[in-house]
């Protein structure tokens, strides 16, 4: 009877420990699943939704007639056929600006995989092929309706995907006499029931002073995210002093009006014999800011990381960031699920060996 | 030492049996992930792709200018705003036909969740909300480019999703002087490198005589699928004798020119004290035809099945169909993955108890 009892004990134990846990880190579909489909198109958002992203990102820019459009740049000429469709409509710098086109005009454009406006060459040649199939730009409201509709249809899956909105270039919009750009975006968010910290929405901006205005003057209760840039990558319109905002005093200052930061991932580590958390990382933690680094692309130069999974391991398991922006949500979701499976198997193995040792001892002593 | 050795043996054994197997049954995204997004739009196809469908379905109908369009019906008035956009363009039966509109006209339409053209009410009120966001109809070639592009961008994921094309209503098209409809579709397939049985493509039709013509006269080497209907659900244009084609002699006849059948799922069982395979099912198996039943919808009346998972269990685990059409690919994929996990756990438990018994006996005899 001894061995049989032991078997039963162990089997019952195994059955009880087979539940899985889920990660609290959020996966943000960067411009949708833009590693696979043209950025900021509805198919790219649908794909990210299907791949298991927790949040979908919207970059917002105004059209000539003040309609917020979902597009990464203030220019139209690197993700659409605007230059061939409206050849005369460029500015003195040769660029085509969204703000010079009405929504009706923007709706006539064909959207495409991102390319260099000077060479015409795609930025990521191994991604979705250039100028294939049929893609369109959408308004901010069309995308909010899209996500709300998907969430409604997913109620029985207990799935509610959030939105992660970026107000693009407030200074540029101000120069174009649209100093109420943020107000327009926040009004639309309110109309769609995104009003407070508890809602599944983040509002991000590289312009920290604009975020401060949104919190203090506009009295917004949304979760605000301070995007951080270095001097080499800042936009020409953004006059923020990032050497200040990334200093400890800047982070402390920022923590009075933002809830988290969105730094480039390379600003979160310092290289020594091993990678260790940067001062920026530690300062943000000290001032209780969540950390959502950008942008995790499996097909980019990953240095100093050997592989994408090694990179994810560093940020997810070592730094334990609170979320991350990725062009490849499927790979991040798969990494998290694999890690959990491993960790669950680990628990099972440990529990098993413990029970086994105890029961074996019991058998011997019988 | 005895117990320790046993532990080691068992742990090593466990590690070696932890691999997972994958099902050979294919999940076909029925009009895309149409349970969540408006059918046959690119976002619905992208979602199905992200959810893990193996094949995406295209229903094909010709436009006035002979361009194959991806749409389920020969009518436009239950999935678009054609009646408000072109109010005078109906036929004597009050319906708006795709074949009366040029591609350029069809491209001006707004696509939507399916609704009843007489009442204006959505067919599935709990799905994506009616007339929200921005959806478009696409050509067959645009969709083929879309899927090829997604497959290209997914090369490092080792993912290649196939296509499942239906030639809609050949008799209707013939009445409209388009007797070369199938030739047009097959030419486009050839242009996109879908030419033979080994390619990831199925060609389906409810018109068995047309399939016979495609195999015998057009000498197509594609995998052909005979869709089966009963008298109550047949199209008014389809003059095929389904009582013949669903008989054993009909199935045997069909097996000379098709590779598989696509029956309604309810035609695959007979009700007694328990459900058992129908004669149609057994006849198809006898004549080596694969079986891809339609349509698995978690939000439809599932009678006689208690739940969607019970339904899936019957078709996937009991009948072992070769594939199935579903509006909810995520739920079918999840079911298959869950079953595999269960089955792997089962193997582990069995192996464990065996090893445990042996080792316990060994311990006792030490």
Short mmCIF file of C-alpha atoms in Angstrom, two decimals, chain A residues 62-365:
data_model
loop_
_atom_site.label_atom_id
_atom_site.label_comp_id
_atom_site.label_asym_id
_atom_site.label_seq_id
_atom_site.Cartn_x
_atom_site.Cartn_y
_atom_site.Cartn_z
CA UNK A 62 -3.92 67.65 -37.13
CA UNK A 63 -5.19 67.95 -40.70
CA UNK A 64 -5.76 71.33 -42.37
CA UNK A 65 -9.38 71.20 -41.19
CA UNK A 66 -8.37 70.39 -37.61
CA UNK A 67 -9.18 66.69 -37.67
CA UNK A 68 -6.75 64.56 -35.63
CA UNK A 69 -5.20 61.93 -37.92
CA UNK A 70 -3.30 58.84 -36.77
CA UNK A 71 0.16 59.24 -38.28
CA UNK A 72 3.65 59.19 -36.83
CA UNK A 73 5.05 62.32 -38.48
CA UNK A 74 3.86 65.79 -39.30
CA UNK A 75 4.87 64.78 -42.86
CA UNK A 76 2.82 62.57 -45.17
CA UNK A 77 5.56 61.82 -47.67
CA UNK A 78 7.22 58.80 -46.06
CA UNK A 79 4.13 56.64 -45.57
CA UNK A 80 1.86 57.59 -48.48
CA UNK A 81 1.75 58.47 -52.17
CA UNK A 82 1.10 62.16 -51.42
CA UNK A 83 4.03 63.31 -53.60
CA UNK A 84 2.65 61.61 -56.70
CA UNK A 85 -1.00 62.36 -55.90
CA UNK A 86 -0.49 66.06 -55.07
CA UNK A 87 2.93 66.86 -56.61
CA UNK A 88 2.67 70.66 -56.20
CA UNK A 89 1.67 70.67 -52.54
CA UNK A 90 5.10 70.66 -50.87
CA UNK A 91 6.61 73.39 -48.71
CA UNK A 92 9.92 75.19 -49.31
CA UNK A 93 11.81 72.35 -47.63
CA UNK A 94 10.39 69.93 -50.20
CA UNK A 95 8.22 68.14 -47.62
CA UNK A 96 4.47 67.43 -47.65
CA UNK A 97 2.80 68.34 -44.35
CA UNK A 98 -0.36 66.69 -43.05
CA UNK A 99 -1.53 70.07 -41.81
CA UNK A 100 -1.64 71.38 -45.40
CA UNK A 101 -4.19 68.72 -46.45
CA UNK A 102 -7.85 68.40 -45.57
CA UNK A 103 -9.19 65.13 -44.22
CA UNK A 104 -10.97 64.56 -47.55
CA UNK A 105 -7.63 64.89 -49.36
CA UNK A 106 -5.83 62.67 -46.87
CA UNK A 107 -8.53 60.04 -47.41
CA UNK A 108 -7.60 59.85 -51.11
CA UNK A 109 -4.03 58.80 -50.27
CA UNK A 110 -2.68 55.30 -50.44
CA UNK A 111 -0.78 54.40 -47.28
CA UNK A 112 2.29 52.19 -47.48
CA UNK A 113 5.20 50.69 -45.65
CA UNK A 114 7.55 53.50 -44.50
CA UNK A 115 10.16 54.70 -47.00
CA UNK A 116 12.79 57.41 -47.26
CA UNK A 117 11.20 60.41 -49.01
CA UNK A 118 14.45 61.25 -50.81
CA UNK A 119 15.53 57.82 -52.03
CA UNK A 120 12.10 56.17 -52.18
CA UNK A 121 13.67 53.09 -50.54
CA UNK A 122 11.79 51.23 -47.78
CA UNK A 123 13.28 51.65 -44.30
CA UNK A 124 12.83 47.97 -43.41
CA UNK A 125 13.16 45.96 -46.63
CA UNK A 126 12.35 42.66 -44.90
CA UNK A 127 8.98 43.84 -43.66
CA UNK A 128 5.72 44.15 -45.60
CA UNK A 129 6.54 44.88 -49.26
CA UNK A 130 6.34 48.45 -50.51
CA UNK A 131 3.13 49.62 -52.22
CA UNK A 132 1.32 46.31 -52.14
CA UNK A 133 -2.36 45.77 -51.34
CA UNK A 134 -4.65 48.62 -50.19
CA UNK A 135 -4.08 50.69 -47.04
CA UNK A 136 -5.54 53.95 -45.81
CA UNK A 137 -4.90 56.57 -43.16
CA UNK A 138 -7.56 56.90 -40.48
CA UNK A 139 -8.73 59.61 -38.13
CA UNK A 140 -8.13 59.38 -34.40
CA UNK A 141 -11.86 58.87 -33.84
CA UNK A 142 -12.07 56.10 -36.45
CA UNK A 143 -9.33 54.28 -34.58
CA UNK A 144 -11.00 54.79 -31.20
CA UNK A 145 -14.23 53.38 -32.67
CA UNK A 146 -12.24 50.48 -34.09
CA UNK A 147 -10.71 49.55 -30.74
CA UNK A 148 -13.97 50.08 -28.82
CA UNK A 149 -15.75 47.85 -31.35
CA UNK A 150 -13.12 45.14 -31.05
CA UNK A 151 -13.34 45.31 -27.27
CA UNK A 152 -17.13 45.02 -27.45
CA UNK A 153 -16.89 41.95 -29.70
CA UNK A 154 -14.33 40.48 -27.27
CA UNK A 155 -16.39 40.82 -24.09
CA UNK A 156 -16.78 37.05 -23.74
CA UNK A 157 -12.99 36.75 -24.10
CA UNK A 158 -12.64 39.13 -21.15
CA UNK A 159 -10.37 41.24 -23.31
CA UNK A 160 -10.12 45.02 -23.17
CA UNK A 161 -7.23 46.54 -25.07
CA UNK A 162 -6.20 50.07 -24.10
CA UNK A 163 -5.01 53.06 -26.11
CA UNK A 164 -1.66 54.83 -25.91
CA UNK A 165 -1.96 58.27 -27.49
CA UNK A 166 0.89 60.60 -28.45
CA UNK A 167 0.36 64.28 -29.05
CA UNK A 168 2.88 64.94 -31.81
CA UNK A 169 4.89 68.15 -31.96
CA UNK A 170 2.74 70.62 -30.00
CA UNK A 171 5.23 73.40 -30.83
CA UNK A 172 4.88 72.79 -34.54
CA UNK A 173 1.10 72.87 -34.21
CA UNK A 174 1.37 76.09 -32.19
CA UNK A 175 3.47 77.66 -34.98
CA UNK A 176 0.62 76.68 -37.31
CA UNK A 177 -1.88 78.53 -35.08
CA UNK A 178 -3.18 75.34 -33.47
CA UNK A 179 -2.23 76.04 -29.88
CA UNK A 180 -5.39 74.17 -28.81
CA UNK A 181 -4.17 70.88 -30.33
CA UNK A 182 -3.99 69.10 -26.96
CA UNK A 183 -7.46 70.36 -26.06
CA UNK A 184 -8.85 68.89 -29.30
CA UNK A 185 -7.29 65.51 -28.53
CA UNK A 186 -8.43 65.52 -24.90
CA UNK A 187 -11.98 66.48 -25.94
CA UNK A 188 -12.13 63.48 -28.26
CA UNK A 189 -10.78 61.23 -25.52
CA UNK A 190 -13.49 62.53 -23.18
CA UNK A 191 -16.16 61.90 -25.82
CA UNK A 192 -14.97 58.27 -25.94
CA UNK A 193 -14.98 57.96 -22.13
CA UNK A 194 -11.26 58.22 -21.58
CA UNK A 195 -11.02 60.79 -18.79
CA UNK A 196 -9.14 59.49 -15.76
CA UNK A 197 -6.18 57.51 -14.49
CA UNK A 198 -8.30 54.39 -13.98
CA UNK A 199 -9.20 54.27 -17.69
CA UNK A 200 -7.20 52.15 -20.13
CA UNK A 201 -5.41 55.09 -21.69
CA UNK A 202 -1.97 56.70 -21.55
CA UNK A 203 -1.24 60.15 -22.96
CA UNK A 204 2.39 60.60 -24.01
CA UNK A 205 4.38 63.53 -25.36
CA UNK A 206 8.02 64.48 -25.99
CA UNK A 207 7.13 68.03 -24.96
CA UNK A 208 7.33 67.97 -21.17
CA UNK A 209 6.18 71.55 -20.86
CA UNK A 210 3.02 70.70 -22.79
CA UNK A 211 2.41 67.74 -20.47
CA UNK A 212 2.80 70.10 -17.52
CA UNK A 213 0.23 72.44 -19.11
CA UNK A 214 -2.12 69.47 -19.65
CA UNK A 215 -1.87 68.45 -16.00
CA UNK A 216 -1.82 71.88 -14.35
CA UNK A 217 -3.81 74.18 -16.60
CA UNK A 218 -6.11 71.71 -18.36
CA UNK A 219 -6.44 69.74 -15.10
CA UNK A 220 -6.37 66.40 -16.90
CA UNK A 221 -6.57 63.28 -14.72
CA UNK A 222 -5.24 61.00 -17.49
CA UNK A 223 -2.07 58.94 -16.97
CA UNK A 224 0.63 61.14 -18.52
CA UNK A 225 3.90 59.78 -19.89
CA UNK A 226 6.98 61.94 -20.38
CA UNK A 227 8.81 60.79 -23.48
CA UNK A 228 12.55 61.36 -23.27
CA UNK A 229 14.95 62.00 -26.11
CA UNK A 230 18.62 62.80 -26.34
CA UNK A 231 20.00 65.83 -28.14
CA UNK A 232 20.83 63.83 -31.27
CA UNK A 233 17.32 62.54 -31.85
CA UNK A 234 15.18 65.47 -30.77
CA UNK A 235 12.79 67.09 -33.20
CA UNK A 236 13.74 70.55 -34.49
CA UNK A 237 10.46 71.91 -33.14
CA UNK A 238 10.97 70.64 -29.60
CA UNK A 239 12.79 73.22 -27.46
CA UNK A 240 12.65 71.19 -24.22
CA UNK A 241 15.95 70.88 -22.36
CA UNK A 242 16.34 67.11 -22.16
CA UNK A 243 19.63 67.35 -20.26
CA UNK A 244 17.51 68.91 -17.52
CA UNK A 245 14.52 66.56 -17.81
CA UNK A 246 16.72 63.45 -17.69
CA UNK A 247 18.67 64.70 -14.64
CA UNK A 248 17.57 63.63 -11.18
CA UNK A 249 16.18 67.08 -10.42
CA UNK A 250 14.34 67.03 -13.77
CA UNK A 251 12.87 63.59 -13.02
CA UNK A 252 11.77 64.78 -9.59
CA UNK A 253 10.21 67.89 -11.17
CA UNK A 254 8.50 65.77 -13.84
CA UNK A 255 7.10 63.38 -11.24
CA UNK A 256 4.85 66.21 -10.03
CA UNK A 257 2.86 66.09 -13.29
CA UNK A 258 3.56 62.78 -15.08
CA UNK A 259 2.92 59.19 -13.99
CA UNK A 260 5.69 57.57 -15.95
CA UNK A 261 8.46 57.99 -18.48
CA UNK A 262 9.05 56.67 -21.98
CA UNK A 263 12.82 56.62 -22.53
CA UNK A 264 14.82 55.04 -25.33
CA UNK A 265 15.76 51.58 -24.10
CA UNK A 266 19.48 52.36 -24.38
CA UNK A 267 19.12 55.07 -21.73
CA UNK A 268 18.13 52.49 -19.11
CA UNK A 269 21.45 50.70 -18.77
CA UNK A 270 25.11 51.49 -18.25
CA UNK A 271 27.76 49.26 -19.71
CA UNK A 272 30.42 47.81 -17.47
CA UNK A 273 31.55 44.21 -17.18
CA UNK A 274 27.83 43.50 -17.13
CA UNK A 275 24.88 45.75 -17.93
CA UNK A 276 23.47 47.53 -14.92
CA UNK A 277 20.55 49.93 -14.46
CA UNK A 278 21.32 53.53 -15.43
CA UNK A 279 20.97 56.53 -13.15
CA UNK A 280 17.88 57.52 -15.16
CA UNK A 281 16.32 54.14 -14.39
CA UNK A 282 17.11 54.44 -10.69
CA UNK A 283 15.93 58.05 -10.50
CA UNK A 284 12.61 57.15 -12.13
CA UNK A 285 12.13 54.27 -9.69
CA UNK A 286 13.04 56.53 -6.78
CA UNK A 287 10.34 59.00 -7.81
CA UNK A 288 7.73 56.29 -8.41
CA UNK A 289 7.46 56.77 -12.14
CA UNK A 290 6.57 53.76 -14.25
CA UNK A 291 8.97 53.03 -17.10
CA UNK A 292 7.88 52.16 -20.67
CA UNK A 293 10.97 52.09 -22.92
CA UNK A 294 10.80 52.34 -26.73
CA UNK A 295 11.21 50.66 -29.28
CA UNK A 296 11.71 46.89 -29.32
CA UNK A 297 12.24 45.71 -32.90
CA UNK A 298 13.46 42.19 -33.51
CA UNK A 299 14.82 43.20 -36.94
CA UNK A 300 16.89 46.19 -35.76
CA UNK A 301 20.48 46.36 -34.55
CA UNK A 302 20.18 44.83 -31.08
CA UNK A 303 23.66 45.67 -29.77
CA UNK A 304 24.77 45.07 -27.05
CA UNK A 305 22.21 42.24 -26.86
CA UNK A 306 22.98 39.01 -28.68
CA UNK A 307 19.36 38.21 -29.57
CA UNK A 308 15.90 39.72 -29.19
CA UNK A 309 15.08 37.27 -26.39
CA UNK A 310 18.26 38.23 -24.52
CA UNK A 311 17.20 41.85 -24.87
CA UNK A 312 13.70 41.06 -23.59
CA UNK A 313 15.14 39.08 -20.70
CA UNK A 314 17.20 42.09 -19.61
CA UNK A 315 14.28 44.54 -19.68
CA UNK A 316 11.47 42.24 -18.56
CA UNK A 317 13.18 39.95 -16.06
CA UNK A 318 16.16 41.97 -14.85
CA UNK A 319 15.03 45.62 -14.97
CA UNK A 320 11.37 44.64 -14.65
CA UNK A 321 10.12 47.57 -16.71
CA UNK A 322 6.38 48.24 -16.48
CA UNK A 323 5.74 47.99 -20.20
CA UNK A 324 7.45 48.35 -23.53
CA UNK A 325 6.77 49.57 -27.06
CA UNK A 326 7.32 46.98 -29.74
CA UNK A 327 6.89 46.61 -33.50
CA UNK A 328 6.61 42.84 -32.88
CA UNK A 329 4.01 42.29 -30.14
CA UNK A 330 3.76 38.56 -30.94
CA UNK A 331 7.40 37.99 -30.07
CA UNK A 332 7.15 39.81 -26.75
CA UNK A 333 3.92 38.00 -25.85
CA UNK A 334 5.51 34.68 -26.81
CA UNK A 335 8.58 35.46 -24.69
CA UNK A 336 6.41 36.26 -21.66
CA UNK A 337 4.30 33.10 -22.13
CA UNK A 338 7.39 30.94 -22.58
CA UNK A 339 8.99 32.39 -19.45
CA UNK A 340 5.84 31.68 -17.47
CA UNK A 341 5.67 28.15 -18.75
CA UNK A 342 9.32 27.68 -17.76
CA UNK A 343 8.70 29.23 -14.38
CA UNK A 344 5.61 27.04 -13.82
CA UNK A 345 7.55 23.94 -14.86
CA UNK A 346 10.24 25.04 -12.43
CA UNK A 347 7.70 25.25 -9.61
CA UNK A 348 6.33 21.83 -10.54
CA UNK A 349 9.78 20.26 -10.64
CA UNK A 350 10.74 21.77 -7.29
CA UNK A 351 7.48 20.75 -5.65
CA UNK A 352 7.76 17.30 -7.14
CA UNK A 353 11.24 16.61 -5.98
CA UNK A 354 10.30 17.80 -2.50
CA UNK A 355 7.22 15.58 -2.33
CA UNK A 356 9.15 12.72 -3.84
CA UNK A 357 11.93 12.93 -1.29
CA UNK A 358 9.44 13.10 1.59
CA UNK A 359 7.39 10.21 0.26
CA UNK A 360 10.45 8.10 -0.50
CA UNK A 361 11.63 8.60 3.05
CA UNK A 362 8.14 7.63 4.22
CA UNK A 363 8.27 4.47 2.10
CA UNK A 364 11.64 3.51 3.54
CA UNK A 365 10.45 4.02 7.08
#
